[in-house]
PDB file of C-alpha atoms in Angstrom:
ATOM      1  CA  MET A   1     -56.263-121.496 -12.916  1.00 48.00           C
ATOM      2  CA  THR A   2     -59.007-122.862 -15.763  1.00 46.00           C
ATOM      3  CA  LYS A   3     -60.360-119.159 -16.340  1.00 47.00           C
ATOM      4  CA  LEU A   4     -56.554-118.230 -16.970  1.00 41.00           C
ATOM      5  CA  ARG A   5     -55.154-120.408 -19.282  1.00 48.00           C
ATOM      6  CA  GLY A   6     -57.932-120.655 -21.784  1.00 47.00           C
ATOM      7  CA  LYS A   7     -57.678-116.935 -21.972  1.00 47.00           C
ATOM      8  CA  THR A   8     -54.138-117.429 -22.911  1.00 47.00           C
ATOM      9  CA  LYS A   9     -55.298-120.642 -25.402  1.00 46.00           C
ATOM     10  CA  LYS A  10     -57.804-118.041 -27.107  1.00 49.00           C
ATOM     11  CA  MET A  11     -55.343-114.830 -26.273  1.00 46.00           C
ATOM     12  CA  THR A  12     -52.876-117.443 -28.698  1.00 50.00           C
ATOM     13  CA  ALA A  13     -54.766-118.714 -31.463  1.00 46.00           C
ATOM     14  CA  GLU A  14     -55.893-114.880 -32.287  1.00 51.00           C
ATOM     15  CA  LYS A  15     -52.662-113.476 -32.447  1.00 48.00           C
ATOM     16  CA  LEU A  16     -52.453-116.965 -34.795  1.00 41.00           C
ATOM     17  CA  LYS A  17     -55.189-116.034 -36.975  1.00 47.00           C
ATOM     18  CA  SER A  18     -52.897-113.272 -37.053  1.00 46.00           C
ATOM     19  CA  THR A  19     -50.586-113.833 -37.911  1.00 45.00           C
ATOM     20  CA  VAL A  20     -51.352-116.391 -40.669  1.00 43.00           C
ATOM     21  CA  SER A  21     -53.204-113.685 -42.287  1.00 49.00           C
ATOM     22  CA  GLU A  22     -51.249-111.418 -42.971  1.00 54.00           C
ATOM     23  CA  ASP A  23     -48.608-113.855 -44.588  1.00 61.00           C
ATOM     24  CA  ILE A  24     -51.673-115.764 -46.687  1.00 72.00           C
ATOM     25  CA  ILE A  25     -51.112-113.508 -49.728  1.00 76.00           C
ATOM     26  CA  ASN A  26     -54.210-113.260 -51.702  1.00 79.00           C
ATOM     27  CA  PRO A  27     -53.362-113.191 -55.758  1.00 78.00           C
ATOM     28  CA  PHE A  28     -57.254-112.205 -56.639  1.00 77.00           C
ATOM     29  CA  VAL A  29     -56.377-108.385 -54.748  1.00 79.00           C
ATOM     30  CA  LEU A  30     -54.433-105.860 -56.761  1.00 75.00           C
ATOM     31  CA  ASN A  31     -53.961-102.556 -54.444  1.00 78.00           C
ATOM     32  CA  GLN A  32     -52.224-100.463 -56.553  1.00 76.00           C
ATOM     33  CA  GLU A  33     -52.144 -96.459 -55.954  1.00 81.00           C
ATOM     34  CA  LEU A  34     -50.672 -93.493 -58.535  1.00 81.00           C
ATOM     35  CA  SER A  35     -49.117 -90.930 -57.059  1.00 88.00           C
ATOM     36  CA  TRP A  36     -50.258 -87.028 -58.297  1.00 89.00           C
ATOM     37  CA  HIS A  37     -47.120 -87.014 -60.832  1.00 88.00           C
ATOM     38  CA  GLN A  38     -47.663 -90.702 -61.974  1.00 89.00           C
ATOM     39  CA  PHE A  39     -52.022 -89.784 -62.216  1.00 90.00           C
ATOM     40  CA  LEU A  40     -50.818 -86.450 -64.249  1.00 93.00           C
ATOM     41  CA  LYS A  41     -48.374 -88.608 -66.341  1.00 89.00           C
ATOM     42  CA  ALA A  42     -51.600 -91.085 -67.544  1.00 88.00           C
ATOM     43  CA  ILE A  43     -53.674 -87.985 -67.963  1.00 92.00           C
ATOM     44  CA  ILE A  44     -51.519 -85.892 -70.936  1.00 93.00           C
ATOM     45  CA  MET A  45     -49.472 -89.223 -72.585  1.00 90.00           C
ATOM     46  CA  THR A  46     -53.363 -90.680 -72.987  1.00 91.00           C
ATOM     47  CA  PHE A  47     -53.443 -87.384 -74.726  1.00 92.00           C
ATOM     48  CA  THR A  48     -50.822 -87.485 -76.609  1.00 91.00           C
ATOM     49  CA  ILE A  49     -48.911 -90.497 -77.355  1.00 92.00           C
ATOM     50  CA  LEU A  50     -51.840 -93.145 -76.666  1.00 92.00           C
ATOM     51  CA  PRO A  51     -53.099 -91.372 -80.315  1.00 94.00           C
ATOM     52  CA  LEU A  52     -49.717 -92.080 -82.236  1.00 94.00           C
ATOM     53  CA  ARG A  53     -49.014 -94.909 -80.871  1.00 94.00           C
ATOM     54  CA  PHE A  54     -52.578 -97.031 -81.179  1.00 94.00           C
ATOM     55  CA  LEU A  55     -52.574 -95.542 -84.844  1.00 96.00           C
ATOM     56  CA  LEU A  56     -48.876 -96.897 -85.661  1.00 95.00           C
ATOM     57  CA  MET A  57     -49.429-100.522 -83.383  1.00 93.00           C
ATOM     58  CA  ILE A  58     -52.842-100.911 -86.308  1.00 93.00           C
ATOM     59  CA  MET A  59     -51.422 -99.771 -89.455  1.00 95.00           C
ATOM     60  CA  ILE A  60     -48.310-102.546 -88.462  1.00 94.00           C
ATOM     61  CA  LEU A  61     -51.130-104.846 -86.918  1.00 92.00           C
ATOM     62  CA  ALA A  62     -52.663-104.347 -90.720  1.00 93.00           C
ATOM     63  CA  ILE A  63     -49.188-105.103 -92.097  1.00 95.00           C
ATOM     64  CA  ALA A  64     -49.032-108.578 -90.504  1.00 94.00           C
ATOM     65  CA  TRP A  65     -52.773-109.572 -90.553  1.00 93.00           C
ATOM     66  CA  LEU A  66     -52.803-109.267 -95.331  1.00 94.00           C
ATOM     67  CA  ILE A  67     -48.996-111.316 -94.744  1.00 94.00           C
ATOM     68  CA  SER A  68     -50.671-113.624 -92.606  1.00 93.00           C
ATOM     69  CA  VAL A  69     -54.433-113.852 -95.219  1.00 92.00           C
ATOM     70  CA  VAL A  70     -51.756-114.270 -98.162  1.00 93.00           C
ATOM     71  CA  THR A  71     -49.959-116.322 -97.510  1.00 93.00           C
ATOM     72  CA  LEU A  72     -52.371-119.309 -95.290  1.00 92.00           C
ATOM     73  CA  LEU A  73     -54.061-119.425 -98.775  1.00 91.00           C
ATOM     74  CA  GLY A  74     -53.345-123.116-100.615  1.00 90.00           C
ATOM     75  CA  ILE A  75     -52.283-124.573 -96.847  1.00 91.00           C
ATOM     76  CA  SER A  76     -53.898-128.931 -97.385  1.00 90.00           C
ATOM     77  CA  LYS A  77     -56.805-129.279 -94.784  1.00 87.00           C
ATOM     78  CA  GLU A  78     -55.089-130.733 -92.761  1.00 89.00           C
ATOM     79  CA  GLN A  79     -53.340-128.243 -91.996  1.00 90.00           C
ATOM     80  CA  ALA A  80     -55.561-125.947 -91.850  1.00 86.00           C
ATOM     81  CA  GLN A  81     -57.343-128.140 -89.281  1.00 83.00           C
ATOM     82  CA  GLY A  82     -53.971-128.513 -87.614  1.00 86.00           C
ATOM     83  CA  LEU A  83     -53.444-132.179 -87.912  1.00 88.00           C
ATOM     84  CA  ASP A  84     -50.035-131.635 -89.430  1.00 93.00           C
ATOM     85  CA  PRO A  85     -47.805-128.719 -88.735  1.00 94.00           C
ATOM     86  CA  LEU A  86     -46.759-125.952 -91.355  1.00 92.00           C
ATOM     87  CA  THR A  87     -43.748-126.604 -93.580  1.00 91.00           C
ATOM     88  CA  GLY A  88     -41.976-125.422 -96.238  1.00 92.00           C
ATOM     89  CA  TRP A  89     -41.561-121.340 -97.102  1.00 94.00           C
ATOM     90  CA  ARG A  90     -44.511-120.721 -94.419  1.00 94.00           C
ATOM     91  CA  ARG A  91     -43.054-121.650 -91.338  1.00 93.00           C
ATOM     92  CA  ARG A  92     -39.580-120.952 -92.913  1.00 93.00           C
ATOM     93  CA  TRP A  93     -40.315-117.609 -93.891  1.00 94.00           C
ATOM     94  CA  CYS A  94     -43.431-116.234 -93.448  1.00 94.00           C
ATOM     95  CA  LYS A  95     -44.324-117.182 -89.979  1.00 94.00           C
ATOM     96  CA  PRO A  96     -41.221-115.808 -88.552  1.00 94.00           C
ATOM     97  CA  LEU A  97     -42.135-112.664 -90.599  1.00 95.00           C
ATOM     98  CA  ILE A  98     -45.103-112.332 -89.463  1.00 94.00           C
ATOM     99  CA  VAL A  99     -43.417-112.957 -85.102  1.00 93.00           C
ATOM    100  CA  SER A 100     -41.020-110.386 -86.036  1.00 94.00           C
ATOM    101  CA  ILE A 101     -43.759-107.321 -87.568  1.00 94.00           C
ATOM    102  CA  VAL A 102     -46.585-108.296 -84.583  1.00 92.00           C
ATOM    103  CA  ARG A 103     -42.782-107.607 -81.873  1.00 92.00           C
ATOM    104  CA  PHE A 104     -43.052-104.571 -83.052  1.00 93.00           C
ATOM    105  CA  VAL A 105     -46.087-103.087 -82.985  1.00 91.00           C
ATOM    106  CA  PHE A 106     -44.967-103.892 -79.479  1.00 88.00           C
ATOM    107  CA  VAL A 107     -42.124-102.233 -79.545  1.00 91.00           C
ATOM    108  CA  VAL A 108     -44.514 -98.727 -80.765  1.00 92.00           C
ATOM    109  CA  GLY A 109     -46.510 -99.715 -78.171  1.00 87.00           C
ATOM    110  CA  GLY A 110     -43.669 -99.761 -75.369  1.00 85.00           C
ATOM    111  CA  TRP A 111     -41.945-102.617 -75.036  1.00 81.00           C
ATOM    112  CA  PHE A 112     -38.613-102.562 -76.062  1.00 78.00           C
ATOM    113  CA  TRP A 113     -36.644-104.868 -74.794  1.00 78.00           C
ATOM    114  CA  ILE A 114     -38.249-108.699 -72.325  1.00 79.00           C
ATOM    115  CA  PRO A 115     -35.394-110.030 -70.964  1.00 80.00           C
ATOM    116  CA  GLN A 116     -34.811-113.914 -71.771  1.00 82.00           C
ATOM    117  CA  LYS A 117     -32.733-116.285 -68.977  1.00 84.00           C
ATOM    118  CA  GLY A 118     -31.439-119.712 -69.457  1.00 87.00           C
ATOM    119  CA  ARG A 119     -31.500-122.142 -72.293  1.00 88.00           C
ATOM    120  CA  ARG A 120     -35.073-122.967 -73.945  1.00 88.00           C
ATOM    121  CA  ALA A 121     -35.949-126.597 -74.380  1.00 89.00           C
ATOM    122  CA  THR A 122     -36.968-128.046 -77.453  1.00 90.00           C
ATOM    123  CA  ALA A 123     -40.342-129.037 -79.101  1.00 90.00           C
ATOM    124  CA  LYS A 124     -38.273-132.711 -79.332  1.00 89.00           C
ATOM    125  CA  GLU A 125     -37.280-131.986 -75.480  1.00 91.00           C
ATOM    126  CA  ALA A 126     -40.447-129.594 -74.151  1.00 90.00           C
ATOM    127  CA  PRO A 127     -43.139-130.700 -76.460  1.00 92.00           C
ATOM    128  CA  ILE A 128     -45.474-128.098 -73.818  1.00 91.00           C
ATOM    129  CA  LEU A 129     -44.233-125.130 -72.901  1.00 89.00           C
ATOM    130  CA  LEU A 130     -45.852-123.810 -69.746  1.00 87.00           C
ATOM    131  CA  VAL A 131     -46.334-119.918 -69.199  1.00 86.00           C
ATOM    132  CA  MET A 132     -47.826-118.672 -65.735  1.00 85.00           C
ATOM    133  CA  PRO A 133     -48.477-116.259 -63.696  1.00 86.00           C
ATOM    134  CA  HIS A 134     -51.037-115.308 -66.281  1.00 84.00           C
ATOM    135  CA  SER A 135     -51.985-111.681 -64.964  1.00 83.00           C
ATOM    136  CA  SER A 136     -53.552-110.259 -68.024  1.00 80.00           C
ATOM    137  CA  PHE A 137     -54.251-110.084 -71.720  1.00 77.00           C
ATOM    138  CA  LEU A 138     -51.099-107.921 -71.905  1.00 78.00           C
ATOM    139  CA  ASP A 139     -49.353-112.054 -71.742  1.00 83.00           C
ATOM    140  CA  THR A 140     -49.045-111.398 -75.132  1.00 82.00           C
ATOM    141  CA  VAL A 141     -46.363-110.831 -75.504  1.00 84.00           C
ATOM    142  CA  LEU A 142     -44.892-113.380 -74.407  1.00 84.00           C
ATOM    143  CA  VAL A 143     -46.415-115.372 -77.020  1.00 87.00           C
ATOM    144  CA  ILE A 144     -45.177-112.960 -79.228  1.00 88.00           C
ATOM    145  CA  ALA A 145     -41.206-112.939 -77.470  1.00 87.00           C
ATOM    146  CA  LEU A 146     -41.750-117.053 -77.646  1.00 89.00           C
ATOM    147  CA  GLY A 147     -42.555-117.394 -81.015  1.00 90.00           C
ATOM    148  CA  CYS A 148     -46.058-117.515 -80.772  1.00 90.00           C
ATOM    149  CA  PRO A 149     -45.514-121.233 -80.152  1.00 92.00           C
ATOM    150  CA  SER A 150     -49.180-122.738 -80.925  1.00 91.00           C
ATOM    151  CA  MET A 151     -51.500-122.568 -78.680  1.00 89.00           C
ATOM    152  CA  VAL A 152     -55.485-123.631 -77.057  1.00 85.00           C
ATOM    153  CA  VAL A 153     -57.907-121.007 -77.493  1.00 83.00           C
ATOM    154  CA  LYS A 154     -61.435-120.402 -77.929  1.00 81.00           C
ATOM    155  CA  ASP A 155     -63.289-121.015 -80.220  1.00 82.00           C
ATOM    156  CA  SER A 156     -64.387-117.157 -80.679  1.00 81.00           C
ATOM    157  CA  THR A 157     -60.344-115.683 -80.876  1.00 81.00           C
ATOM    158  CA  GLU A 158     -61.483-117.587 -84.655  1.00 80.00           C
ATOM    159  CA  ARG A 159     -63.370-114.842 -85.235  1.00 80.00           C
ATOM    160  CA  THR A 160     -61.112-111.674 -83.651  1.00 82.00           C
ATOM    161  CA  PRO A 161     -60.843-109.087 -86.748  1.00 79.00           C
ATOM    162  CA  PHE A 162     -56.983-108.865 -87.397  1.00 75.00           C
ATOM    163  CA  PHE A 163     -56.206-111.615 -84.601  1.00 80.00           C
ATOM    164  CA  GLY A 164     -58.553-114.326 -85.632  1.00 83.00           C
ATOM    165  CA  ASP A 165     -56.703-114.298 -88.944  1.00 84.00           C
ATOM    166  CA  LEU A 166     -52.998-113.810 -87.500  1.00 88.00           C
ATOM    167  CA  VAL A 167     -53.399-117.104 -84.577  1.00 89.00           C
ATOM    168  CA  LYS A 168     -54.560-119.592 -87.037  1.00 88.00           C
ATOM    169  CA  TYR A 169     -50.769-119.409 -88.356  1.00 90.00           C
ATOM    170  CA  THR A 170     -49.899-121.043 -84.705  1.00 91.00           C
ATOM    171  CA  GLN A 171     -51.647-123.471 -85.804  1.00 91.00           C
ATOM    172  CA  PRO A 172     -53.698-123.348 -82.674  1.00 90.00           C
ATOM    173  CA  LEU A 173     -56.412-125.746 -80.906  1.00 88.00           C
ATOM    174  CA  PHE A 174     -59.747-124.479 -80.796  1.00 85.00           C
ATOM    175  CA  VAL A 175     -61.820-125.091 -77.756  1.00 82.00           C
ATOM    176  CA  VAL A 176     -65.891-124.743 -78.654  1.00 81.00           C
ATOM    177  CA  SER A 177     -67.087-122.893 -75.294  1.00 74.00           C
ATOM    178  CA  GLU A 178     -70.797-123.563 -76.057  1.00 78.00           C
ATOM    179  CA  ASP A 179     -69.503-127.760 -76.033  1.00 78.00           C
ATOM    180  CA  PRO A 180     -69.979-129.567 -72.539  1.00 77.00           C
ATOM    181  CA  ASN A 181     -66.857-132.052 -74.365  1.00 80.00           C
ATOM    182  CA  SER A 182     -64.835-129.582 -75.667  1.00 77.00           C
ATOM    183  CA  ARG A 183     -62.531-130.186 -72.209  1.00 75.00           C
ATOM    184  CA  ARG A 184     -62.135-134.196 -72.521  1.00 79.00           C
ATOM    185  CA  ARG A 185     -61.576-133.618 -76.606  1.00 84.00           C
ATOM    186  CA  ILE A 186     -58.486-130.915 -76.090  1.00 84.00           C
ATOM    187  CA  ALA A 187     -56.732-133.524 -73.852  1.00 84.00           C
ATOM    188  CA  GLU A 188     -57.384-136.578 -76.316  1.00 86.00           C
ATOM    189  CA  ASP A 189     -56.354-132.911 -79.328  1.00 88.00           C
ATOM    190  CA  ILE A 190     -52.856-132.590 -77.290  1.00 88.00           C
ATOM    191  CA  LYS A 191     -52.602-135.637 -76.751  1.00 87.00           C
ATOM    192  CA  ARG A 192     -52.245-137.001 -80.224  1.00 89.00           C
ATOM    193  CA  ARG A 193     -50.896-133.037 -81.181  1.00 90.00           C
ATOM    194  CA  VAL A 194     -47.581-134.197 -78.750  1.00 88.00           C
ATOM    195  CA  THR A 195     -47.435-138.119 -79.082  1.00 89.00           C
ATOM    196  CA  SER A 196     -47.859-137.932 -83.058  1.00 90.00           C
ATOM    197  CA  GLY A 197     -43.795-137.943 -83.791  1.00 89.00           C
ATOM    198  CA  LYS A 198     -45.018-135.114 -86.410  1.00 92.00           C
ATOM    199  CA  ASP A 199     -42.570-131.471 -86.640  1.00 92.00           C
ATOM    200  CA  PHE A 200     -44.880-129.402 -84.640  1.00 93.00           C
ATOM    201  CA  GLU A 201     -43.612-126.243 -83.179  1.00 92.00           C
ATOM    202  CA  GLN A 202     -44.045-126.754 -79.217  1.00 92.00           C
ATOM    203  CA  LEU A 203     -47.774-126.085 -77.424  1.00 92.00           C
ATOM    204  CA  LEU A 204     -48.069-123.012 -74.952  1.00 91.00           C
ATOM    205  CA  LEU A 205     -51.296-123.810 -72.121  1.00 88.00           C
ATOM    206  CA  PHE A 206     -51.742-120.915 -69.295  1.00 86.00           C
ATOM    207  CA  PRO A 207     -51.908-123.840 -66.651  1.00 84.00           C
ATOM    208  CA  GLU A 208     -53.689-121.520 -63.707  1.00 81.00           C
ATOM    209  CA  GLY A 209     -56.618-121.997 -66.219  1.00 75.00           C
ATOM    210  CA  GLY A 210     -57.384-117.330 -64.898  1.00 78.00           C
ATOM    211  CA  CYS A 211     -55.278-114.298 -63.793  1.00 81.00           C
ATOM    212  CA  GLY A 212     -54.233-113.118 -61.163  1.00 81.00           C
ATOM    213  CA  ASN A 213     -51.682-110.455 -59.627  1.00 82.00           C
ATOM    214  CA  ARG A 214     -48.074-112.259 -60.266  1.00 80.00           C
ATOM    215  CA  LYS A 215     -47.736-112.133 -56.823  1.00 82.00           C
ATOM    216  CA  ALA A 216     -48.509-116.079 -56.693  1.00 82.00           C
ATOM    217  CA  LEU A 217     -49.092-119.037 -58.505  1.00 82.00           C
ATOM    218  CA  LEU A 218     -53.185-120.183 -58.353  1.00 81.00           C
ATOM    219  CA  GLN A 219     -54.163-123.399 -58.519  1.00 81.00           C
ATOM    220  CA  PHE A 220     -53.012-125.328 -62.038  1.00 81.00           C
ATOM    221  CA  LYS A 221     -56.077-125.991 -64.271  1.00 73.00           C
ATOM    222  CA  LEU A 222     -55.428-129.407 -66.684  1.00 64.00           C
ATOM    223  CA  GLY A 223     -58.343-130.377 -66.326  1.00 58.00           C
ATOM    224  CA  GLU A 224     -59.057-133.225 -67.767  1.00 48.00           C
ATOM    225  CA  LEU A 225     -55.043-133.413 -69.363  1.00 55.00           C
ATOM    226  CA  GLU A 226     -54.304-133.935 -65.790  1.00 55.00           C
ATOM    227  CA  ASN A 227     -56.630-136.296 -64.239  1.00 46.00           C
ATOM    228  CA  ARG A 228     -56.127-138.637 -68.322  1.00 48.00           C
ATOM    229  CA  TYR A 229     -51.912-137.966 -69.295  1.00 49.00           C
ATOM    230  CA  THR A 230     -49.889-136.637 -65.884  1.00 50.00           C
TER     231      THR A 230
END
């Protein structure tokens, strides 16, 4: 009787373990298989449509880059460091123009329409905008659709051709990869910006701190910001 009961418990535990493993979603694994039709289409498009789209995207991006470089000349040191918000014609006319041009880059790339539901909170209502789930660099299209708000980015982004000067228009907060105290300093910079009372745009954060497969959210990694201010 004891043997039978022990065997039943073991079978129940194994069954429960099997059920739990089936129910748990691994956000880091993406099993995706292409059909022969999709594979053939990818090959044909790679040698026909892709080169043309890529060339057009680079040309349009170059126009946005040129506008950003020229119009950023003459901004104050405080604005360049993100201590004061952009004002006047740069914010009212130039930035929306650059955003529209960059948005057209994604239209050429195939993102024709990005649906939005509900009402987006204003910067006064929600100075920090959290975006998730984060799956790849293609999530940049969401940043464009949101009007290119400020972001927290790596300092190496500033040196990236084309994108470096475009990113400066968002007045980002830069994380210095080599500095171990950079995350703590960023948390202080975020608090200083959102509580300054100045007319800054929203600050966009990807709170997961990594990329997943969009089937589940990763644990938020707000780090020092979470420990100090939440």
